[in-house]
PDB file of C-alpha atoms in Angstrom:
ATOM      1  CA  MET A  11       3.355  -3.900   4.554  1.00 84.00           C
ATOM      2  CA  ILE A  12       1.141  -6.932   3.913  1.00 92.00           C
ATOM      3  CA  ASP A  13       0.681  -8.492   0.468  1.00 91.00           C
ATOM      4  CA  LEU A  14      -2.345 -10.785   0.162  1.00 96.00           C
ATOM      5  CA  GLN A  15      -2.476 -13.540  -2.424  1.00 95.00           C
ATOM      6  CA  ASP A  16      -4.956 -16.413  -2.534  1.00 95.00           C
ATOM      7  CA  GLY A  17      -6.001 -15.719   1.062  1.00 96.00           C
ATOM      8  CA  LEU A  18      -2.470 -15.681   2.470  1.00 96.00           C
ATOM      9  CA  ALA A  19       0.019 -13.028   3.536  1.00 94.00           C
ATOM     10  CA  VAL A  20       2.944 -13.428   1.140  1.00 93.00           C
ATOM     11  CA  HIS A  21       6.505 -12.129   1.038  1.00 86.00           C
ATOM     12  CA  GLY A  22       7.040  -9.773  -1.902  1.00 78.00           C
ATOM     13  CA  VAL A  23      10.388  -9.691  -3.679  1.00 78.00           C
ATOM     14  CA  GLY A  24      11.173  -7.520  -6.681  1.00 75.00           C
ATOM     15  CA  GLY A  25       7.607  -7.349  -7.967  1.00 74.00           C
ATOM     16  CA  ARG A  26       7.803 -10.950  -9.262  1.00 80.00           C
ATOM     17  CA  ARG A  27       4.351 -11.775  -7.953  1.00 80.00           C
ATOM     18  CA  ASP A  28       4.106 -15.238  -9.478  1.00 80.00           C
ATOM     19  CA  GLN A  29       7.019 -16.211  -7.224  1.00 81.00           C
ATOM     20  CA  TYR A  30       5.705 -14.791  -3.943  1.00 87.00           C
ATOM     21  CA  LEU A  31       5.594 -17.297  -1.081  1.00 91.00           C
ATOM     22  CA  PRO A  32       3.684 -17.173   2.229  1.00 94.00           C
ATOM     23  CA  VAL A  33       5.263 -15.215   5.071  1.00 93.00           C
ATOM     24  CA  MET A  34       6.508 -17.901   7.434  1.00 94.00           C
ATOM     25  CA  THR A  35       8.154 -16.031  10.306  1.00 93.00           C
ATOM     26  CA  PHE A  36       8.436 -12.604  11.900  1.00 91.00           C
ATOM     27  CA  GLN A  37      11.864 -11.856  13.330  1.00 86.00           C
ATOM     28  CA  THR A  38      13.080  -8.977  15.491  1.00 80.00           C
ATOM     29  CA  SER A  39      16.373  -8.436  17.233  1.00 72.00           C
ATOM     30  CA  GLY A  40      16.626 -10.163  20.597  1.00 72.00           C
ATOM     31  CA  ARG A  41      13.378 -12.108  20.211  1.00 76.00           C
ATOM     32  CA  SER A  42      12.491 -15.581  19.071  1.00 82.00           C
ATOM     33  CA  ALA A  43      10.970 -15.804  15.618  1.00 87.00           C
ATOM     34  CA  LEU A  44       7.173 -15.796  15.588  1.00 91.00           C
ATOM     35  CA  ARG A  45       5.379 -18.276  13.360  1.00 94.00           C
ATOM     36  CA  ILE A  46       3.139 -16.568  10.804  1.00 95.00           C
ATOM     37  CA  ASP A  47       2.473 -19.314   8.236  1.00 96.00           C
ATOM     38  CA  GLY A  48       0.711 -16.905   5.884  1.00 96.00           C
ATOM     39  CA  ASP A  49      -1.865 -15.766   8.467  1.00 96.00           C
ATOM     40  CA  ALA A  50      -2.510 -12.065   7.841  1.00 95.00           C
ATOM     41  CA  CYS A  51      -4.039 -11.390  11.257  1.00 94.00           C
ATOM     42  CA  ARG A  52      -1.129 -13.101  12.981  1.00 94.00           C
ATOM     43  CA  LEU A  53       1.218 -10.865  10.974  1.00 93.00           C
ATOM     44  CA  ILE A  54      -0.751  -7.791  12.075  1.00 92.00           C
ATOM     45  CA  ASP A  55      -0.326  -8.833  15.707  1.00 91.00           C
ATOM     46  CA  ALA A  56       3.416  -9.205  15.119  1.00 90.00           C
ATOM     47  CA  TYR A  57       3.681  -5.699  13.672  1.00 89.00           C
ATOM     48  CA  HIS A  58       1.711  -4.335  16.624  1.00 89.00           C
ATOM     49  CA  SER A  59       4.109  -6.103  19.008  1.00 86.00           C
ATOM     50  CA  VAL A  60       7.005  -3.947  17.757  1.00 85.00           C
ATOM     51  CA  GLY A  61       5.010  -0.713  17.895  1.00 86.00           C
ATOM     52  CA  ILE A  62       3.915  -0.492  14.249  1.00 88.00           C
ATOM     53  CA  GLY A  63       0.349   0.776  14.130  1.00 84.00           C
ATOM     54  CA  SER A  64      -0.118   1.815  10.492  1.00 90.00           C
ATOM     55  CA  LEU A  65      -0.402  -0.949   7.904  1.00 92.00           C
ATOM     56  CA  TYR A  66      -0.292  -1.122   4.115  1.00 94.00           C
ATOM     57  CA  VAL A  67      -2.312  -3.956   2.604  1.00 95.00           C
ATOM     58  CA  ALA A  68      -2.066  -4.840  -1.090  1.00 94.00           C
ATOM     59  CA  ASP A  69      -4.703  -7.242  -2.424  1.00 96.00           C
ATOM     60  CA  LEU A  70      -2.716  -8.971  -5.164  1.00 95.00           C
ATOM     61  CA  ASP A  71      -5.769 -10.938  -6.299  1.00 94.00           C
ATOM     62  CA  GLY A  72      -7.496  -7.617  -6.938  1.00 93.00           C
ATOM     63  CA  ILE A  73      -4.410  -6.073  -8.520  1.00 93.00           C
ATOM     64  CA  ARG A  74      -3.593  -9.009 -10.809  1.00 90.00           C
ATOM     65  CA  ARG A  75      -6.987 -10.566 -11.529  1.00 88.00           C
ATOM     66  CA  ASP A  76      -9.569  -7.965 -10.464  1.00 88.00           C
ATOM     67  CA  ARG A  77     -10.864 -10.401  -7.811  1.00 91.00           C
ATOM     68  CA  CYS A  78     -10.905  -8.408  -4.619  1.00 93.00           C
ATOM     69  CA  GLN A  79     -10.677 -10.512  -1.453  1.00 95.00           C
ATOM     70  CA  GLN A  80     -13.479  -8.605   0.258  1.00 95.00           C
ATOM     71  CA  SER A  81     -14.074 -10.921   3.203  1.00 95.00           C
ATOM     72  CA  LEU A  82     -10.380 -11.079   4.035  1.00 96.00           C
ATOM     73  CA  ILE A  83     -10.019  -7.293   3.711  1.00 96.00           C
ATOM     74  CA  GLU A  84     -12.955  -6.787   6.102  1.00 94.00           C
ATOM     75  CA  SER A  85     -11.449  -9.229   8.609  1.00 94.00           C
ATOM     76  CA  ILE A  86      -8.107  -7.423   8.438  1.00 93.00           C
ATOM     77  CA  ALA A  87      -9.722  -3.999   8.864  1.00 92.00           C
ATOM     78  CA  HIS A  88     -11.614  -5.194  11.935  1.00 91.00           C
ATOM     79  CA  HIS A  89      -8.636  -7.019  13.422  1.00 90.00           C
ATOM     80  CA  ALA A  90      -6.165  -4.194  12.800  1.00 86.00           C
ATOM     81  CA  TRP A  91      -7.946  -1.885  15.229  1.00 77.00           C
ATOM     82  CA  ALA A  92      -9.535  -4.397  17.565  1.00 78.00           C
ATOM     83  CA  ALA A  93      -6.137  -5.927  18.348  1.00 64.00           C
ATOM     84  CA  ALA A  94      -4.186  -2.680  18.722  1.00 59.00           C
ATOM     85  CA  ASP A  95      -3.894  -0.505  21.793  1.00 58.00           C
ATOM     86  CA  SER A  96      -5.707   2.789  21.300  1.00 54.00           C
ATOM     87  CA  ASP A  97      -2.438   4.707  21.048  1.00 56.00           C
ATOM     88  CA  ARG A  98      -1.157   2.365  18.329  1.00 57.00           C
ATOM     89  CA  ARG A  99      -4.111   2.534  15.971  1.00 66.00           C
ATOM     90  CA  GLY A 100      -2.706   4.087  12.844  1.00 85.00           C
ATOM     91  CA  THR A 101      -3.673   4.298   9.197  1.00 92.00           C
ATOM     92  CA  LEU A 102      -4.751   1.256   7.208  1.00 94.00           C
ATOM     93  CA  PHE A 103      -3.723   1.776   3.568  1.00 96.00           C
ATOM     94  CA  LEU A 104      -5.693  -0.483   1.190  1.00 97.00           C
ATOM     95  CA  ASP A 105      -4.661  -1.163  -2.402  1.00 96.00           C
ATOM     96  CA  LEU A 106      -7.685  -3.018  -3.769  1.00 96.00           C
ATOM     97  CA  GLY A 107      -6.644  -3.016  -7.427  1.00 94.00           C
ATOM     98  CA  LEU A 108      -9.212  -0.418  -8.512  1.00 95.00           C
ATOM     99  CA  ARG A 109      -9.788  -0.171 -12.266  1.00 91.00           C
ATOM    100  CA  ASP A 110     -11.975   1.938 -14.500  1.00 86.00           C
ATOM    101  CA  ALA A 111     -14.782  -0.627 -14.537  1.00 84.00           C
ATOM    102  CA  VAL A 112     -15.935  -0.745 -10.912  1.00 90.00           C
ATOM    103  CA  THR A 113     -19.348  -2.324 -10.366  1.00 92.00           C
ATOM    104  CA  PRO A 114     -22.012  -0.496  -8.313  1.00 94.00           C
ATOM    105  CA  GLN A 115     -21.888  -3.333  -5.768  1.00 95.00           C
ATOM    106  CA  ARG A 116     -18.161  -2.883  -5.310  1.00 94.00           C
ATOM    107  CA  TRP A 117     -18.502   0.895  -4.994  1.00 96.00           C
ATOM    108  CA  ASN A 118     -21.098   0.331  -2.260  1.00 96.00           C
ATOM    109  CA  TRP A 119     -18.676  -1.965  -0.460  1.00 96.00           C
ATOM    110  CA  ILE A 120     -15.802   0.523  -0.732  1.00 96.00           C
ATOM    111  CA  GLU A 121     -17.982   3.366   0.559  1.00 97.00           C
ATOM    112  CA  SER A 122     -19.123   1.213   3.479  1.00 96.00           C
ATOM    113  CA  LEU A 123     -15.555   0.175   4.252  1.00 95.00           C
ATOM    114  CA  ALA A 124     -14.382   3.794   4.343  1.00 96.00           C
ATOM    115  CA  ARG A 125     -17.377   4.876   6.425  1.00 95.00           C
ATOM    116  CA  ASN A 126     -17.004   2.074   8.972  1.00 93.00           C
ATOM    117  CA  HIS A 127     -13.222   2.464   9.235  1.00 92.00           C
ATOM    118  CA  PRO A 128     -12.414   6.194   9.199  1.00 90.00           C
ATOM    119  CA  ARG A 129      -8.670   5.493   9.468  1.00 91.00           C
ATOM    120  CA  ALA A 130      -8.703   3.435   6.280  1.00 95.00           C
ATOM    121  CA  VAL A 131      -7.177   5.031   3.175  1.00 97.00           C
ATOM    122  CA  VAL A 132      -8.263   3.706  -0.225  1.00 97.00           C
ATOM    123  CA  ILE A 133      -5.355   3.617  -2.667  1.00 97.00           C
ATOM    124  CA  LEU A 134      -5.801   4.355  -6.347  1.00 97.00           C
ATOM    125  CA  ALA A 135      -2.761   2.660  -7.894  1.00 96.00           C
ATOM    126  CA  THR A 136      -1.598   3.926 -11.268  1.00 96.00           C
ATOM    127  CA  GLU A 137      -0.490   0.373 -12.103  1.00 94.00           C
ATOM    128  CA  CYS A 138      -4.144  -0.718 -12.287  1.00 94.00           C
ATOM    129  CA  ALA A 139      -6.195   2.406 -13.053  1.00 94.00           C
ATOM    130  CA  ASP A 140      -7.103   2.524 -16.739  1.00 92.00           C
ATOM    131  CA  ASP A 141      -7.880   6.232 -16.762  1.00 94.00           C
ATOM    132  CA  VAL A 142      -7.022   9.276 -14.644  1.00 96.00           C
ATOM    133  CA  SER A 143     -10.751  10.093 -14.433  1.00 95.00           C
ATOM    134  CA  LEU A 144     -11.087   7.228 -11.952  1.00 96.00           C
ATOM    135  CA  LEU A 145      -9.659   9.600  -9.352  1.00 97.00           C
ATOM    136  CA  ASP A 146     -12.752  11.800  -9.704  1.00 96.00           C
ATOM    137  CA  ASP A 147     -14.974   8.751  -9.159  1.00 95.00           C
ATOM    138  CA  VAL A 148     -13.112   7.723  -6.020  1.00 97.00           C
ATOM    139  CA  LEU A 149     -13.171  11.240  -4.587  1.00 97.00           C
ATOM    140  CA  SER A 150     -16.925  11.462  -5.205  1.00 96.00           C
ATOM    141  CA  ARG A 151     -17.457   8.419  -2.987  1.00 96.00           C
ATOM    142  CA  VAL A 152     -14.666   8.457  -0.406  1.00 97.00           C
ATOM    143  CA  PRO A 153     -13.632  11.443   1.775  1.00 96.00           C
ATOM    144  CA  ARG A 154     -10.561  13.210   0.406  1.00 95.00           C
ATOM    145  CA  ASP A 155      -8.466  12.451   3.481  1.00 95.00           C
ATOM    146  CA  GLN A 156      -9.177   8.736   2.945  1.00 97.00           C
ATOM    147  CA  VAL A 157      -7.841   8.632  -0.610  1.00 98.00           C
ATOM    148  CA  ALA A 158      -4.251   8.132  -1.778  1.00 98.00           C
ATOM    149  CA  VAL A 159      -2.692   7.845  -5.232  1.00 98.00           C
ATOM    150  CA  SER A 160       0.157   5.376  -5.699  1.00 97.00           C
ATOM    151  CA  PHE A 161       2.717   6.086  -8.430  1.00 97.00           C
ATOM    152  CA  ASP A 162       3.961   2.639  -9.477  1.00 96.00           C
ATOM    153  CA  TYR A 163       7.196   1.714 -11.243  1.00 96.00           C
ATOM    154  CA  GLN A 164       9.301  -1.349 -11.993  1.00 94.00           C
ATOM    155  CA  ASP A 165      13.032  -0.662 -12.103  1.00 93.00           C
ATOM    156  CA  GLY A 166      12.294   2.954 -13.011  1.00 94.00           C
ATOM    157  CA  ARG A 167       9.742   2.060 -15.702  1.00 95.00           C
ATOM    158  CA  TRP A 168       6.264   3.582 -15.387  1.00 97.00           C
ATOM    159  CA  LEU A 169       3.722   0.783 -14.839  1.00 93.00           C
ATOM    160  CA  SER A 170       0.759   1.836 -16.932  1.00 93.00           C
ATOM    161  CA  ALA A 171       0.003   1.222 -20.577  1.00 89.00           C
ATOM    162  CA  SER A 172      -2.909   3.662 -20.762  1.00 94.00           C
ATOM    163  CA  THR A 173      -1.971   6.652 -18.589  1.00 95.00           C
ATOM    164  CA  SER A 174       1.064   8.869 -18.105  1.00 97.00           C
ATOM    165  CA  GLU A 175       2.988  10.012 -15.074  1.00 97.00           C
ATOM    166  CA  GLU A 176       2.399  13.626 -16.116  1.00 97.00           C
ATOM    167  CA  ALA A 177      -1.385  13.167 -16.225  1.00 97.00           C
ATOM    168  CA  TRP A 178      -1.414  11.725 -12.710  1.00 97.00           C
ATOM    169  CA  LEU A 179       0.821  14.466 -11.345  1.00 97.00           C
ATOM    170  CA  ASP A 180      -1.568  17.036 -12.798  1.00 97.00           C
ATOM    171  CA  ALA A 181      -4.625  15.217 -11.422  1.00 97.00           C
ATOM    172  CA  CYS A 182      -3.126  14.979  -7.929  1.00 96.00           C
ATOM    173  CA  GLY A 183      -2.281  18.667  -7.899  1.00 95.00           C
ATOM    174  CA  ARG A 184      -5.637  19.728  -9.328  1.00 95.00           C
ATOM    175  CA  ASN A 185      -7.609  17.623  -6.833  1.00 96.00           C
ATOM    176  CA  ALA A 186      -5.403  18.469  -3.840  1.00 95.00           C
ATOM    177  CA  VAL A 187      -4.786  14.784  -3.107  1.00 97.00           C
ATOM    178  CA  SER A 188      -3.659  14.555   0.508  1.00 95.00           C
ATOM    179  CA  THR A 189      -1.516  11.405   0.294  1.00 97.00           C
ATOM    180  CA  VAL A 190       0.800  10.182  -2.453  1.00 97.00           C
ATOM    181  CA  ILE A 191       2.663   6.872  -2.446  1.00 97.00           C
ATOM    182  CA  GLY A 192       5.765   6.181  -4.513  1.00 96.00           C
ATOM    183  CA  LEU A 193       6.789   2.565  -5.145  1.00 95.00           C
ATOM    184  CA  ASP A 194       9.368   0.937  -7.381  1.00 94.00           C
ATOM    185  CA  LEU A 195       8.446  -2.741  -7.209  1.00 91.00           C
ATOM    186  CA  ALA A 196      11.962  -3.804  -8.150  1.00 90.00           C
ATOM    187  CA  SER A 197      13.080  -2.571  -4.714  1.00 90.00           C
ATOM    188  CA  VAL A 198      10.457  -4.502  -2.764  1.00 84.00           C
ATOM    189  CA  GLY A 199      12.134  -7.132  -0.622  1.00 78.00           C
ATOM    190  CA  GLY A 200      15.568  -5.895  -1.672  1.00 83.00           C
ATOM    191  CA  THR A 201      18.569  -4.693   0.279  1.00 84.00           C
ATOM    192  CA  SER A 202      19.103  -1.244  -1.255  1.00 91.00           C
ATOM    193  CA  ILE A 203      17.059   1.951  -1.031  1.00 93.00           C
ATOM    194  CA  GLY A 204      18.734   3.386  -4.144  1.00 94.00           C
ATOM    195  CA  ARG A 205      15.668   3.395  -6.413  1.00 95.00           C
ATOM    196  CA  THR A 206      13.354   4.303  -3.538  1.00 95.00           C
ATOM    197  CA  LEU A 207      15.507   7.283  -2.577  1.00 96.00           C
ATOM    198  CA  GLU A 208      15.798   8.502  -6.163  1.00 96.00           C
ATOM    199  CA  LEU A 209      12.037   8.258  -6.646  1.00 96.00           C
ATOM    200  CA  CYS A 210      11.401  10.110  -3.382  1.00 96.00           C
ATOM    201  CA  LYS A 211      13.569  13.039  -4.417  1.00 96.00           C
ATOM    202  CA  ARG A 212      12.004  13.185  -7.874  1.00 95.00           C
ATOM    203  CA  MET A 213       8.405  12.973  -6.657  1.00 95.00           C
ATOM    204  CA  ARG A 214       8.856  15.652  -4.048  1.00 95.00           C
ATOM    205  CA  ARG A 215       9.686  18.306  -6.663  1.00 95.00           C
ATOM    206  CA  PRO A 216       6.281  18.356  -8.430  1.00 95.00           C
ATOM    207  CA  LEU A 217       4.293  17.287  -5.337  1.00 94.00           C
ATOM    208  CA  PRO A 218       5.765  18.995  -2.276  1.00 93.00           C
ATOM    209  CA  GLN A 219       2.523  19.270  -0.300  1.00 92.00           C
ATOM    210  CA  PRO A 220       0.879  15.825   0.043  1.00 94.00           C
ATOM    211  CA  ARG A 221       1.940  13.302   2.646  1.00 95.00           C
ATOM    212  CA  TYR A 222       4.498  11.120   0.861  1.00 97.00           C
ATOM    213  CA  VAL A 223       4.689   7.408   1.681  1.00 96.00           C
ATOM    214  CA  THR A 224       7.318   5.066   0.270  1.00 95.00           C
ATOM    215  CA  GLY A 225       9.258   1.876   0.871  1.00 92.00           C
ATOM    216  CA  GLY A 226      11.465  -0.746  -0.692  1.00 90.00           C
ATOM    217  CA  GLY A 227      14.878  -1.933   0.413  1.00 89.00           C
ATOM    218  CA  ILE A 228      14.799  -0.416   3.913  1.00 91.00           C
ATOM    219  CA  ARG A 229      17.066  -2.486   6.136  1.00 87.00           C
ATOM    220  CA  SER A 230      18.298  -0.095   8.824  1.00 89.00           C
ATOM    221  CA  ALA A 231      17.554   3.046  10.788  1.00 89.00           C
ATOM    222  CA  GLY A 232      20.093   4.802   8.557  1.00 94.00           C
ATOM    223  CA  ASP A 233      18.121   3.859   5.436  1.00 94.00           C
ATOM    224  CA  ALA A 234      14.958   5.175   7.038  1.00 93.00           C
ATOM    225  CA  GLN A 235      16.584   8.451   8.011  1.00 96.00           C
ATOM    226  CA  ARG A 236      17.925   9.059   4.499  1.00 96.00           C
ATOM    227  CA  LEU A 237      14.418   8.698   3.095  1.00 96.00           C
ATOM    228  CA  LEU A 238      12.920  10.966   5.733  1.00 96.00           C
ATOM    229  CA  ASP A 239      15.600  13.557   5.009  1.00 96.00           C
ATOM    230  CA  ALA A 240      14.719  13.336   1.302  1.00 96.00           C
ATOM    231  CA  GLY A 241      11.088  14.233   1.998  1.00 96.00           C
ATOM    232  CA  ALA A 242       9.286  11.011   2.915  1.00 96.00           C
ATOM    233  CA  ASP A 243       6.683  11.356   5.668  1.00 96.00           C
ATOM    234  CA  GLN A 244       5.944   7.680   6.272  1.00 94.00           C
ATOM    235  CA  LEU A 245       7.833   4.488   5.410  1.00 93.00           C
ATOM    236  CA  LEU A 246       6.784   0.973   4.442  1.00 88.00           C
ATOM    237  CA  VAL A 247       8.761  -1.922   5.852  1.00 83.00           C
ATOM    238  CA  ALA A 248       8.222  -5.657   5.511  1.00 71.00           C
ATOM    239  CA  SER A 249      11.359  -7.672   4.764  1.00 68.00           C
ATOM    240  CA  LEU A 250      13.068  -6.070   7.755  1.00 69.00           C
ATOM    241  CA  TYR A 251      10.782  -8.279   9.884  1.00 74.00           C
ATOM    242  CA  ALA A 252       8.787 -10.779   7.850  1.00 66.00           C
ATOM    243  CA  GLN A 253      10.225 -13.672   5.877  1.00 69.00           C
TER     244      GLN A 253
END
């Protein structure tokens, strides 16, 4: 998982985004720490070095201020696959902070990004989306298998002032969304999967079919296995390696 803020890869903790600091090192067992110093492409190389091919990128400038870092996103998309061995090229999840008011120029860019990078998945995050109808707009421009909906919470609280969890569950089922992400930001960078596990179990009841992606608080193989046993298909890790 890679959070981008002001052009740097930052270390997310608890959803307190005004306190995020640049990722400085990447540490794995039995190896010397790699210097990252906020360089997103260097962080991608570090993830590749431990066999992680799929990446989740959250553009916090887009999410918080509706100022998508387009050039940086394009560089990351190119680097993610150019630097990886062919058998390690996984999915690139992109949370661009999409809102109801998307300009035609930005739609053109998103369509081009999806077309040029067929393994990219554009995330529609409920934290940012002002209306459920935005899902229809995204699906009219991006292939269905390149679209994901992220259900966003903070310490169990639904993060949307204008939409409801029920409306998004209905929209995902009605549109046969292929990938759903569940995130409780309070667990990001933490040391417990409690909230993440609870959310996984709850989300799997109304949405048993889509690929389910989640993360937050994963610190061991045992944590990962508990989430997989609860119905997760793919896991997001960051603090396990990057500090």
